[in-house]
Tab-separated table of C-alpha atoms in Angstrom:
chain	number	residue	atom	x	y	z
R	1	MET	CA	76.267	70.769	93.704
R	2	SER	CA	74.491	70.189	97.339
R	3	ILE	CA	75.849	72.017	100.624
R	4	LYS	CA	76.746	68.510	101.523
R	5	ASP	CA	78.770	67.680	98.600
R	6	LYS	CA	80.814	70.712	98.680
R	7	VAL	CA	81.723	70.642	102.258
R	8	ILE	CA	82.940	67.406	101.410
R	9	GLU	CA	84.716	68.320	98.373
R	10	ILE	CA	86.598	70.910	100.387
R	11	ILE	CA	87.661	68.352	103.371
R	12	ALA	CA	88.606	65.628	100.925
R	13	GLU	CA	90.758	68.416	99.368
R	14	GLN	CA	92.634	69.232	102.519
R	15	ALA	CA	93.124	65.912	103.387
R	16	VAL	CA	94.674	65.218	99.961
R	17	LEU	CA	91.461	61.947	99.709
R	18	GLU	CA	88.868	61.404	96.901
R	19	PRO	CA	85.590	63.032	98.015
R	20	SER	CA	84.600	59.249	97.994
R	21	ASP	CA	86.985	58.295	100.854
R	22	VAL	CA	84.807	60.723	103.116
R	23	THR	CA	82.130	59.465	105.197
R	24	MET	CA	79.394	61.730	107.199
R	25	GLU	CA	80.843	59.554	110.063
R	26	SER	CA	84.584	60.547	109.517
R	27	THR	CA	86.172	62.630	112.148
R	28	LEU	CA	88.956	65.389	111.096
R	29	GLU	CA	91.400	62.903	113.181
R	30	ASP	CA	90.642	59.923	111.021
R	31	LEU	CA	90.819	62.173	107.778
R	32	GLY	CA	94.397	63.050	109.134
R	33	ILE	CA	93.700	67.159	109.268
R	34	ASP	CA	95.660	68.485	111.864
R	35	SER	CA	94.713	72.131	113.672
R	36	LEU	CA	96.317	73.894	110.613
R	37	GLY	CA	94.615	71.960	108.331
R	38	LEU	CA	91.213	72.896	110.371
R	39	VAL	CA	91.781	76.381	110.007
R	40	GLU	CA	92.305	76.043	106.303
R	41	SER	CA	89.076	73.951	105.758
R	42	ILE	CA	87.389	76.571	107.812
R	43	PHE	CA	88.810	79.423	105.760
R	44	ALA	CA	87.847	77.390	102.437
R	45	ILE	CA	84.210	76.662	103.512
R	46	GLU	CA	83.914	80.199	104.336
R	47	GLU	CA	84.955	81.470	101.214
R	48	GLU	CA	82.810	79.003	99.406
R	49	PHE	CA	79.858	79.874	100.834
R	50	ASP	CA	80.454	83.235	101.635
R	51	ILE	CA	79.596	83.023	105.284
R	52	SER	CA	81.344	83.466	108.587
R	53	ILE	CA	81.769	80.502	110.807
R	54	PRO	CA	82.224	81.032	114.545
R	55	PHE	CA	85.209	79.067	115.281
R	56	ASN	CA	87.703	79.642	117.726
R	57	ALA	CA	90.944	77.625	117.300
R	58	ASN	CA	92.346	78.561	120.561
R	59	GLU	CA	89.201	76.087	122.254
R	60	PRO	CA	87.627	74.287	119.132
R	61	GLN	CA	85.657	72.257	121.705
R	62	ALA	CA	83.941	75.461	123.076
R	63	SER	CA	82.964	77.114	119.853
R	64	ASP	CA	79.351	77.570	118.756
R	65	PHE	CA	80.432	75.086	115.410
R	66	ASP	CA	80.804	71.458	116.101
R	67	ILE	CA	83.419	69.911	114.267
R	68	SER	CA	83.392	66.519	115.733
R	69	ASN	CA	82.853	64.741	112.552
R	70	VAL	CA	81.716	65.403	108.981
R	71	ALA	CA	78.059	65.194	109.282
R	72	ALA	CA	78.386	67.513	112.283
R	73	ILE	CA	80.106	70.264	110.027
R	74	VAL	CA	77.603	69.632	107.055
R	75	GLU	CA	74.784	70.231	109.712
R	76	GLY	CA	76.299	73.412	110.848
R	77	ILE	CA	77.018	74.893	107.457
R	78	GLU	CA	73.587	74.019	106.114
R	79	LYS	CA	72.057	75.775	109.524
R	80	LEU	CA	74.337	78.738	108.463
R	81	MET	CA	73.283	78.845	105.017
R	82	ALA	CA	69.623	78.926	106.318
R	83	GLU	CA	70.285	81.966	108.446
R	84	LYS	CA	72.085	83.656	105.858
R	85	THR	CA	69.093	83.291	103.091
R	86	ALA	CA	66.454	83.729	105.811
E	1	MET	CA	138.468	79.367	120.344
E	2	LYS	CA	137.824	77.059	117.394
E	3	ARG	CA	138.549	77.572	113.346
E	4	VAL	CA	135.233	77.871	111.408
E	5	VAL	CA	135.149	76.954	107.850
E	6	ILE	CA	132.531	76.903	105.157
E	7	THR	CA	131.548	73.178	103.637
E	8	GLY	CA	128.582	74.096	101.901
E	9	ALA	CA	126.833	76.689	99.991
E	10	GLY	CA	123.900	77.065	97.808
E	11	THR	CA	122.158	79.970	96.165
E	12	ILE	CA	119.119	81.301	93.927
E	13	ASN	CA	119.477	84.700	92.431
E	14	ALA	CA	119.172	86.895	89.224
E	15	LEU	CA	122.301	84.897	87.952
E	16	GLY	CA	121.208	81.611	88.252
E	17	HIS	CA	119.901	78.723	90.537
E	18	SER	CA	123.049	77.069	92.072
E	19	VAL	CA	126.114	78.267	92.843
E	20	ALA	CA	128.074	76.869	89.656
E	21	GLU	CA	125.609	78.728	87.678
E	22	THR	CA	126.095	81.973	89.734
E	23	LEU	CA	129.592	81.519	89.526
E	24	GLU	CA	129.728	81.019	85.848
E	25	ALA	CA	127.558	84.211	85.237
E	26	MET	CA	130.194	86.497	87.353
E	27	ARG	CA	133.192	84.950	85.877
E	28	GLU	CA	131.506	85.891	82.468
E	29	GLY	CA	130.530	89.333	83.777
E	30	ARG	CA	126.757	88.577	82.504
E	31	CYS	CA	124.125	90.664	83.965
E	32	GLY	CA	121.167	89.512	85.362
E	33	ILE	CA	118.988	92.528	85.683
E	34	GLY	CA	116.264	93.162	83.346
E	35	GLU	CA	112.431	94.311	82.967
E	36	LEU	CA	110.231	93.492	86.229
E	37	ASP	CA	107.573	91.286	85.306
E	38	PHE	CA	104.930	91.222	87.797
E	39	ARG	CA	101.397	92.684	88.611
E	40	ASP	CA	101.124	96.365	88.185
E	41	VAL	CA	104.754	96.916	87.211
E	42	ASP	CA	102.795	99.631	84.671
E	43	ARG	CA	102.409	101.798	87.628
E	44	LEU	CA	105.970	101.960	88.728
E	45	ALA	CA	108.681	104.355	87.951
E	46	ILE	CA	111.547	101.735	88.055
E	47	LYS	CA	110.598	98.728	85.962
E	48	ILE	CA	114.098	96.921	86.350
E	49	GLY	CA	115.577	94.561	88.708
E	50	GLY	CA	117.650	91.265	89.559
E	51	GLN	CA	114.390	88.963	89.304
E	52	VAL	CA	114.910	85.285	89.520
E	53	ARG	CA	113.740	83.693	86.473
E	54	GLY	CA	112.238	80.629	85.660
E	55	PHE	CA	111.550	79.256	89.098
E	56	GLU	CA	108.135	77.807	89.690
E	57	ALA	CA	107.188	77.151	93.232
E	58	GLU	CA	104.750	74.054	91.351
E	59	GLY	CA	106.334	70.909	91.493
E	60	ARG	CA	109.199	71.859	94.079
E	61	PHE	CA	106.602	72.221	96.964
E	62	ASN	CA	103.833	70.484	97.542
E	63	ARG	CA	100.220	72.228	98.051
E	64	GLN	CA	100.079	72.411	101.827
E	65	GLN	CA	104.062	73.928	101.625
E	66	MET	CA	103.016	76.276	98.748
E	67	ALA	CA	100.553	77.558	101.621
E	68	LEU	CA	102.895	78.428	104.102
E	69	TYR	CA	106.106	79.257	102.000
E	70	ASP	CA	106.426	82.723	100.991
E	71	ARG	CA	108.721	83.146	98.072
E	72	PHE	CA	111.655	84.457	100.501
E	73	THR	CA	111.128	81.220	102.034
E	74	GLN	CA	110.983	78.924	98.722
E	75	PHE	CA	114.268	80.652	97.847
E	76	THR	CA	115.697	80.075	101.125
E	77	LEU	CA	114.826	76.383	101.310
E	78	THR	CA	116.117	75.715	97.594
E	79	ALA	CA	119.592	77.457	98.404
E	80	ALA	CA	119.662	75.464	101.501
E	81	ARG	CA	118.817	72.186	100.248
E	82	GLU	CA	122.115	72.915	97.873
E	83	ALA	CA	124.383	73.987	100.662
E	84	ILE	CA	123.679	71.322	103.120
E	85	GLY	CA	123.494	68.802	100.358
E	86	GLN	CA	127.016	69.644	99.491
E	87	SER	CA	128.340	69.499	103.160
E	88	GLY	CA	127.133	65.890	103.528
E	89	LEU	CA	125.889	66.426	106.734
E	90	GLU	CA	122.859	64.478	108.290
E	91	PHE	CA	121.576	65.865	111.710
E	92	SER	CA	120.753	63.674	114.151
E	93	GLY	CA	121.492	63.013	118.035
E	94	GLU	CA	123.663	65.579	119.653
E	95	LEU	CA	124.610	67.311	116.351
E	96	ALA	CA	121.209	68.270	115.557
E	97	ALA	CA	120.670	69.080	119.354
E	98	ARG	CA	123.242	71.696	119.245
E	99	SER	CA	123.068	73.123	115.249
E	100	GLY	CA	121.101	75.765	114.498
E	101	VAL	CA	120.081	78.419	111.277
E	102	VAL	CA	120.714	82.205	111.970
E	103	LEU	CA	119.376	84.078	108.874
E	104	GLY	CA	119.223	87.649	107.377
E	105	THR	CA	116.223	88.981	105.547
E	106	ALA	CA	115.350	92.855	105.798
E	107	GLY	CA	111.652	92.203	104.952
E	108	GLY	CA	110.527	88.936	105.248
E	109	GLY	CA	107.650	87.997	103.322
E	110	VAL	CA	107.071	91.001	101.813
E	111	SER	CA	104.732	89.566	98.720
E	112	THR	CA	102.519	88.161	101.404
E	113	TRP	CA	102.088	91.302	102.874
E	114	ASP	CA	101.570	93.014	99.663
E	115	ASP	CA	98.920	90.311	98.218
E	116	ASN	CA	96.693	90.274	101.572
E	117	TYR	CA	96.841	94.313	101.959
E	118	ARG	CA	95.591	94.190	98.214
E	119	LEU	CA	92.920	91.809	99.033
E	120	VAL	CA	91.513	93.744	102.009
E	121	TYR	CA	92.274	97.152	100.862
E	122	GLU	CA	91.884	97.091	97.061
E	123	GLU	CA	89.302	94.338	96.743
E	124	GLY	CA	87.544	94.862	99.792
E	125	LYS	CA	87.351	91.577	101.194
E	126	ASN	CA	87.099	90.929	104.935
E	127	ARG	CA	88.573	87.840	105.035
E	128	VAL	CA	92.378	86.648	104.609
E	129	HIS	CA	94.126	83.101	104.439
E	130	PRO	CA	94.718	81.559	108.160
E	131	PHE	CA	98.404	81.302	107.368
E	132	VAL	CA	99.211	84.725	106.582
E	133	VAL	CA	101.063	85.326	109.640
E	134	PRO	CA	103.204	82.268	110.037
E	135	LYS	CA	104.044	82.888	106.011
E	136	LEU	CA	105.045	86.771	106.222
E	137	MET	CA	106.975	86.487	109.611
E	138	ASN	CA	110.653	87.040	109.286
E	139	ASN	CA	111.759	84.024	110.826
E	140	ALA	CA	109.411	81.937	108.681
E	141	ALA	CA	112.406	80.516	106.259
E	142	ALA	CA	114.635	80.043	109.295
E	143	SER	CA	111.907	77.843	110.825
E	144	HIS	CA	111.373	75.940	107.744
E	145	VAL	CA	115.439	75.515	107.429
E	146	SER	CA	115.284	73.862	110.903
E	147	MET	CA	112.305	71.551	110.574
E	148	GLU	CA	113.440	70.495	107.373
E	149	TRP	CA	116.872	69.550	108.265
E	150	ASN	CA	115.998	68.646	111.986
E	151	LEU	CA	118.193	71.338	113.416
E	152	LYS	CA	117.354	71.913	116.925
E	153	GLY	CA	119.793	74.248	118.396
E	154	PRO	CA	119.916	77.774	118.512
E	155	SER	CA	117.893	79.617	115.432
E	156	PHE	CA	116.796	83.035	114.614
E	157	THR	CA	116.422	85.753	111.684
E	158	VAL	CA	118.522	89.028	111.741
E	159	ALA	CA	117.215	91.996	110.389
E	160	THR	CA	119.665	95.114	109.481
E	161	ALA	CA	118.448	96.086	106.340
E	162	CYS	CA	121.126	95.562	103.585
E	163	ALA	CA	123.314	94.060	106.440
E	164	SER	CA	120.997	91.462	107.457
E	165	SER	CA	123.183	88.486	105.920
E	166	ASN	CA	126.191	89.619	107.295
E	167	HIS	CA	125.061	90.177	110.758
E	168	ALA	CA	123.744	87.027	110.551
E	169	MET	CA	126.646	85.082	109.250
E	170	ALA	CA	128.628	86.719	111.803
E	171	GLN	CA	126.482	85.544	114.612
E	172	ALA	CA	126.619	82.033	113.179
E	173	PHE	CA	130.180	82.309	113.305
E	174	GLN	CA	130.624	83.583	116.266
E	175	MET	CA	128.505	80.509	117.522
E	176	VAL	CA	130.916	77.775	115.922
E	177	ARG	CA	133.673	80.158	116.822
E	178	TYR	CA	133.086	79.525	120.609
E	179	GLY	CA	132.025	75.873	120.571
E	180	MET	CA	128.219	76.632	121.314
E	181	SER	CA	127.069	74.754	118.109
E	182	PRO	CA	129.533	72.655	116.095
E	183	VAL	CA	127.643	73.492	112.797
E	184	MET	CA	125.403	76.417	111.604
E	185	ILE	CA	123.555	76.939	108.620
E	186	THR	CA	123.370	80.613	107.865
E	187	GLY	CA	123.317	83.280	105.299
E	188	GLY	CA	119.877	85.032	104.365
E	189	SER	CA	117.102	85.751	101.552
E	190	GLU	CA	115.005	88.530	100.176
E	191	SER	CA	111.967	88.945	97.794
E	192	MET	CA	110.872	92.214	97.797
E	193	LEU	CA	110.371	92.452	93.863
E	194	CYS	CA	106.352	93.040	93.914
E	195	PHE	CA	104.585	96.058	93.338
E	196	GLY	CA	104.540	97.401	96.942
E	197	GLY	CA	108.200	96.305	97.914
E	198	VAL	CA	109.449	98.451	94.518
E	199	LYS	CA	106.911	101.097	95.197
E	200	ALA	CA	108.395	102.014	98.995
E	201	TRP	CA	111.912	101.943	97.243
E	202	GLU	CA	110.986	104.194	94.666
E	203	GLY	CA	110.017	106.827	97.201
E	204	LEU	CA	113.876	107.282	98.723
E	205	ARG	CA	114.653	108.152	94.914
E	206	VAL	CA	117.642	106.528	94.966
E	207	MET	CA	117.103	104.009	92.379
E	208	SER	CA	118.273	103.623	88.720
E	209	LYS	CA	116.148	103.614	85.911
E	210	ASP	CA	118.339	101.809	83.479
E	211	ALA	CA	121.166	99.909	85.138
E	212	CYS	CA	123.626	99.464	88.478
E	213	ARG	CA	127.060	100.778	87.596
E	214	PRO	CA	129.052	100.914	90.894
E	215	PHE	CA	132.022	103.314	91.320
E	216	SER	CA	131.552	104.730	87.614
E	217	ALA	CA	131.098	108.277	87.300
E	218	ASN	CA	127.902	108.000	85.241
E	219	ARG	CA	126.191	106.019	88.021
E	220	ASN	CA	122.880	106.987	88.933
E	221	GLY	CA	121.490	104.604	91.489
E	222	MET	CA	120.876	101.145	92.742
E	223	VAL	CA	118.662	98.329	91.385
E	224	GLN	CA	116.870	95.727	93.376
E	225	GLY	CA	117.510	92.105	93.326
E	226	GLU	CA	116.118	88.871	95.004
E	227	GLY	CA	117.095	85.396	95.934
E	228	ALA	CA	118.904	83.808	98.699
E	229	GLY	CA	122.585	82.348	99.845
E	230	ILE	CA	122.855	79.808	102.161
E	231	PHE	CA	126.000	77.988	103.793
E	232	VAL	CA	126.840	75.454	106.109
E	233	PHE	CA	129.626	76.986	108.639
E	234	GLU	CA	131.425	74.009	110.411
E	235	GLU	CA	133.914	73.907	112.916
E	236	TYR	CA	137.024	73.040	111.406
E	237	GLU	CA	138.121	69.976	113.395
E	238	HIS	CA	134.464	68.719	112.885
E	239	ALA	CA	134.869	69.121	109.203
E	240	LYS	CA	138.317	67.685	108.919
E	241	ALA	CA	137.322	64.591	110.819
E	242	ARG	CA	134.587	63.576	108.234
E	243	GLY	CA	136.821	64.612	105.283
E	244	ALA	CA	134.541	67.486	104.283
E	245	ASP	CA	135.521	69.400	101.198
E	246	ILE	CA	136.243	72.888	102.926
E	247	LEU	CA	135.309	75.961	100.578
E	248	ALA	CA	136.822	78.767	102.675
E	249	GLU	CA	137.735	79.811	106.270
E	250	VAL	CA	135.666	82.224	107.834
E	251	ALA	CA	138.362	83.975	109.858
E	252	GLY	CA	136.754	86.928	111.460
E	253	PHE	CA	134.210	89.515	111.506
E	254	ALA	CA	133.344	92.768	112.907
E	255	MET	CA	130.256	95.078	113.498
E	256	THR	CA	129.651	98.691	114.034
E	257	SER	CA	127.535	101.506	114.070
E	258	ASP	CA	127.693	104.955	112.625
E	259	ALA	CA	125.330	106.490	114.946
E	260	ALA	CA	124.625	109.262	112.671
E	261	ASP	CA	122.146	109.088	110.499
E	262	ILE	CA	119.079	106.797	109.177
E	263	VAL	CA	120.133	106.424	105.503
E	264	MET	CA	123.543	108.476	104.749
E	265	PRO	CA	126.447	106.317	105.409
E	266	SER	CA	129.262	107.236	107.319
E	267	LYS	CA	133.235	106.684	106.146
E	268	GLN	CA	134.200	106.005	109.824
E	269	GLY	CA	131.263	103.653	110.438
E	270	ALA	CA	132.867	101.544	107.310
E	271	ALA	CA	136.227	101.801	108.031
E	272	ARG	CA	136.017	100.970	111.706
E	273	ALA	CA	134.064	97.633	110.257
E	274	MET	CA	136.876	96.637	107.985
E	275	ALA	CA	139.785	97.416	110.335
E	276	GLY	CA	137.686	95.620	113.025
E	277	ALA	CA	137.689	92.400	110.794
E	278	LEU	CA	141.111	92.661	110.195
E	279	ALA	CA	142.133	92.642	113.728
E	280	ASP	CA	139.468	89.958	114.524
E	281	ALA	CA	140.697	87.855	111.967
E	282	GLY	CA	144.789	88.481	112.985
E	283	VAL	CA	145.347	89.448	109.191
E	284	ASN	CA	147.495	92.422	108.398
E	285	ARG	CA	145.841	94.554	106.030
E	286	ASP	CA	148.571	93.949	103.185
E	287	GLU	CA	147.285	90.270	103.057
E	288	VAL	CA	143.900	91.337	101.815
E	289	GLY	CA	143.636	90.509	98.067
E	290	TYR	CA	139.984	91.374	97.328
E	291	ILE	CA	137.193	93.268	98.938
E	292	ASN	CA	133.558	92.476	97.633
E	293	ALA	CA	132.095	96.131	97.910
E	294	HIS	CA	128.899	96.767	99.218
E	295	GLY	CA	128.876	98.932	96.184
E	296	THR	CA	125.261	100.198	95.435
E	297	GLY	CA	125.879	102.061	92.653
E	298	THR	CA	124.390	105.235	94.663
E	299	ALA	CA	126.744	108.550	94.873
E	300	ALA	CA	126.652	108.403	98.540
E	301	ASN	CA	127.827	104.760	99.243
E	302	ASP	CA	130.409	104.431	96.352
E	303	LYS	CA	132.557	107.435	97.288
E	304	THR	CA	132.007	106.978	101.072
E	305	GLU	CA	133.102	103.381	100.740
E	306	CYS	CA	136.038	104.019	98.550
E	307	ALA	CA	137.341	106.496	100.977
E	308	ALA	CA	136.932	104.288	103.730
E	309	VAL	CA	138.992	101.448	101.923
E	310	ALA	CA	141.835	104.161	101.284
E	311	ASP	CA	141.669	105.316	105.110
E	312	VAL	CA	142.048	101.347	106.132
E	313	PHE	CA	144.446	100.383	104.001
E	314	GLY	CA	146.815	103.107	103.195
E	315	PRO	CA	148.664	102.516	100.038
E	316	HIS	CA	147.611	98.903	99.993
E	317	ALA	CA	144.495	100.285	98.938
E	318	ASP	CA	145.828	100.605	95.356
E	319	ASN	CA	147.135	97.017	95.270
E	320	LEU	CA	143.940	95.275	96.414
E	321	MET	CA	141.108	94.631	94.196
E	322	ILE	CA	137.718	95.886	94.944
E	323	SER	CA	134.357	94.600	93.074
E	324	SER	CA	130.702	94.993	93.249
E	325	THR	CA	128.606	92.254	91.911
E	326	LYS	CA	125.495	93.855	92.614
E	327	SER	CA	126.029	95.322	89.281
E	328	MET	CA	125.157	91.860	87.764
E	329	HIS	CA	122.592	90.230	90.451
E	330	GLY	CA	121.282	93.499	91.544
E	331	HIS	CA	120.800	94.424	95.657
E	332	LEU	CA	119.538	91.659	97.535
E	333	ILE	CA	118.695	93.984	100.190
E	334	GLY	CA	118.722	91.859	103.361
E	335	GLY	CA	120.274	88.761	101.522
E	336	THR	CA	122.633	90.511	99.466
E	337	GLY	CA	125.358	89.884	101.789
E	338	ALA	CA	124.934	86.031	101.617
E	339	VAL	CA	125.233	86.039	97.448
E	340	GLU	CA	128.296	88.425	97.596
E	341	LEU	CA	130.014	85.894	99.776
E	342	LEU	CA	130.192	83.764	96.920
E	343	ALA	CA	132.297	85.767	95.011
E	344	CYS	CA	134.964	86.227	98.151
E	345	ILE	CA	134.794	82.113	98.021
E	346	MET	CA	135.494	81.994	94.326
E	347	ALA	CA	138.791	84.528	94.481
E	348	LEU	CA	139.992	82.662	96.937
E	349	ARG	CA	139.297	78.892	95.827
E	350	ASP	CA	139.392	79.428	92.177
E	351	GLY	CA	141.640	82.708	91.899
E	352	VAL	CA	138.843	84.530	89.666
E	353	ILE	CA	137.848	87.940	90.700
E	354	ALA	CA	134.151	88.639	89.876
E	355	PRO	CA	134.135	92.165	88.179
E	356	THR	CA	132.015	95.226	88.356
E	357	ILE	CA	130.093	95.315	85.634
E	358	GLY	CA	128.561	98.325	83.681
E	359	TYR	CA	131.434	100.475	84.571
E	360	GLU	CA	131.694	102.876	81.985
E	361	GLU	CA	133.613	106.059	83.537
E	362	PRO	CA	136.415	106.434	85.857
E	363	ASP	CA	135.179	108.256	89.102
E	364	PRO	CA	137.979	110.354	90.685
E	365	GLU	CA	136.366	109.825	94.065
E	366	CYS	CA	136.295	105.937	93.417
E	367	ALA	CA	139.731	105.694	92.428
E	368	LEU	CA	140.606	102.033	93.226
E	369	ASP	CA	141.057	98.567	91.030
E	370	VAL	CA	137.254	98.143	90.810
E	371	VAL	CA	137.842	95.044	88.572
E	372	PRO	CA	135.860	96.609	85.573
E	373	ASN	CA	133.823	94.877	83.344
E	374	GLU	CA	135.866	91.496	82.669
E	375	ALA	CA	136.810	89.201	85.388
E	376	ARG	CA	140.439	88.810	86.570
E	377	GLU	CA	142.526	85.842	87.446
E	378	ALA	CA	144.539	86.568	90.618
E	379	LYS	CA	145.694	84.606	93.441
E	380	VAL	CA	144.087	85.836	97.000
E	381	ASN	CA	144.529	84.632	100.176
E	382	VAL	CA	142.071	87.028	102.255
E	383	ALA	CA	138.918	88.775	101.346
E	384	LEU	CA	136.584	90.815	102.947
E	385	SER	CA	132.467	91.243	102.328
E	386	ASN	CA	131.644	94.839	103.102
E	387	ALA	CA	127.798	95.285	103.992
E	388	PHE	CA	126.820	98.594	105.197
E	389	ALA	CA	122.880	99.035	106.021
E	390	PHE	CA	120.720	102.114	106.172
E	391	GLY	CA	120.629	102.919	109.819
E	392	GLY	CA	124.406	102.917	110.033
E	393	MET	CA	124.671	99.447	110.634
E	394	ASN	CA	127.773	97.562	109.378
E	395	ALA	CA	128.948	94.292	109.283
E	396	VAL	CA	132.218	93.189	107.344
E	397	LEU	CA	133.194	89.582	107.437
E	398	ALA	CA	136.993	88.204	106.532
E	399	LEU	CA	137.222	84.831	104.786
E	400	ARG	CA	140.904	83.202	104.523
E	401	LYS	CA	141.601	80.532	101.882
E	402	VAL	CA	142.289	77.153	103.377
């Protein structure tokens, strides 16, 4: 499974949706994921890929990690994975 | 001052998943203590406890709730649903704004601590689930009750070890009595039956390896239990006006501190608490028909408690009944007073006195009517519920038949 598909699967599970309902343009808000759901998603992604995501729940906008929509999250994970294997 | 009555009760413990099941077990003198069943139990010296059986969180709670509810919260919500359901109350507007939740627990989310320490220490993981803190905090159960039933008044959690529930219920009683809240949800819960929770108690060397036999000369220690007891305390006129079924009246309470020793109980501290509860309730000592004892089954507690009863009640100590239901459900630690209050309600309402089971040999230092092994029918108008905690913190409640 690609990184993108895996991230979408994790986000879909958190949102209690089917992966097909999650588009790259969806925002977490669109998907009904609140702040607790967000930290839980971040945790699940970290566990899945064995990475550390630079996300601070106090100030999500100021984090180095862009969570503005699913595409941004996937891109961020891909970058972290590339750094990890580099 | 207002009168305070109990209009709902709920429980889950080793004897049953409801009040009806629990009281039936108490009437039958059934023992809920058995072999413990959890990870690494083979590394424990103590392998018995009053464990709740057949309770699956899956199905009761959704995935999001499961991620947030430690077992002590799951027990609390299950018991609260029964209690609030029985009361028939729905909380909105002014009633919601003024009603709250005061609960007792000694350890809070012990198994959440245990599981996550295991992950980071034993398994070497460097990341834990984001909800570890909101799951393990001692007030988590009270918070979830307030959220589930829209209780927006004063809510908090009390921790006084084995007296936590009694202190919590005493506090809730006071709040209704003085008109601060028309209704308070109160009681307590505990879920320490996991490897770390039992291992810690083993260290004290006060645990029995085979049974809890309070007041019996051959007693050899306490046995842990788990579960919750939750009650609806309601202002009497409020309950009467809506035609609520009243289970019993909370007539008075007292709290004392031994100010002496961190583990050894004091006869004076216990006696002052019982005498104080009688004075607060305005009842004479000879009106008391039943005492639900703290009765842990340790050498220290049982003889101290019996001596305190003899001091407070004088010749009437030989006329009243005193039993320890811990022999059946084990010691629920911070939740124990709440489950034990059910035995007081049964005595007052149904005229059935729960027995002290496992009683085998009279102890001259516990020469009271401990209702050995078999429940008894008797008319009781006033009952006391004792809780004497480590740290010398005592709380006694007085209940009256309505």
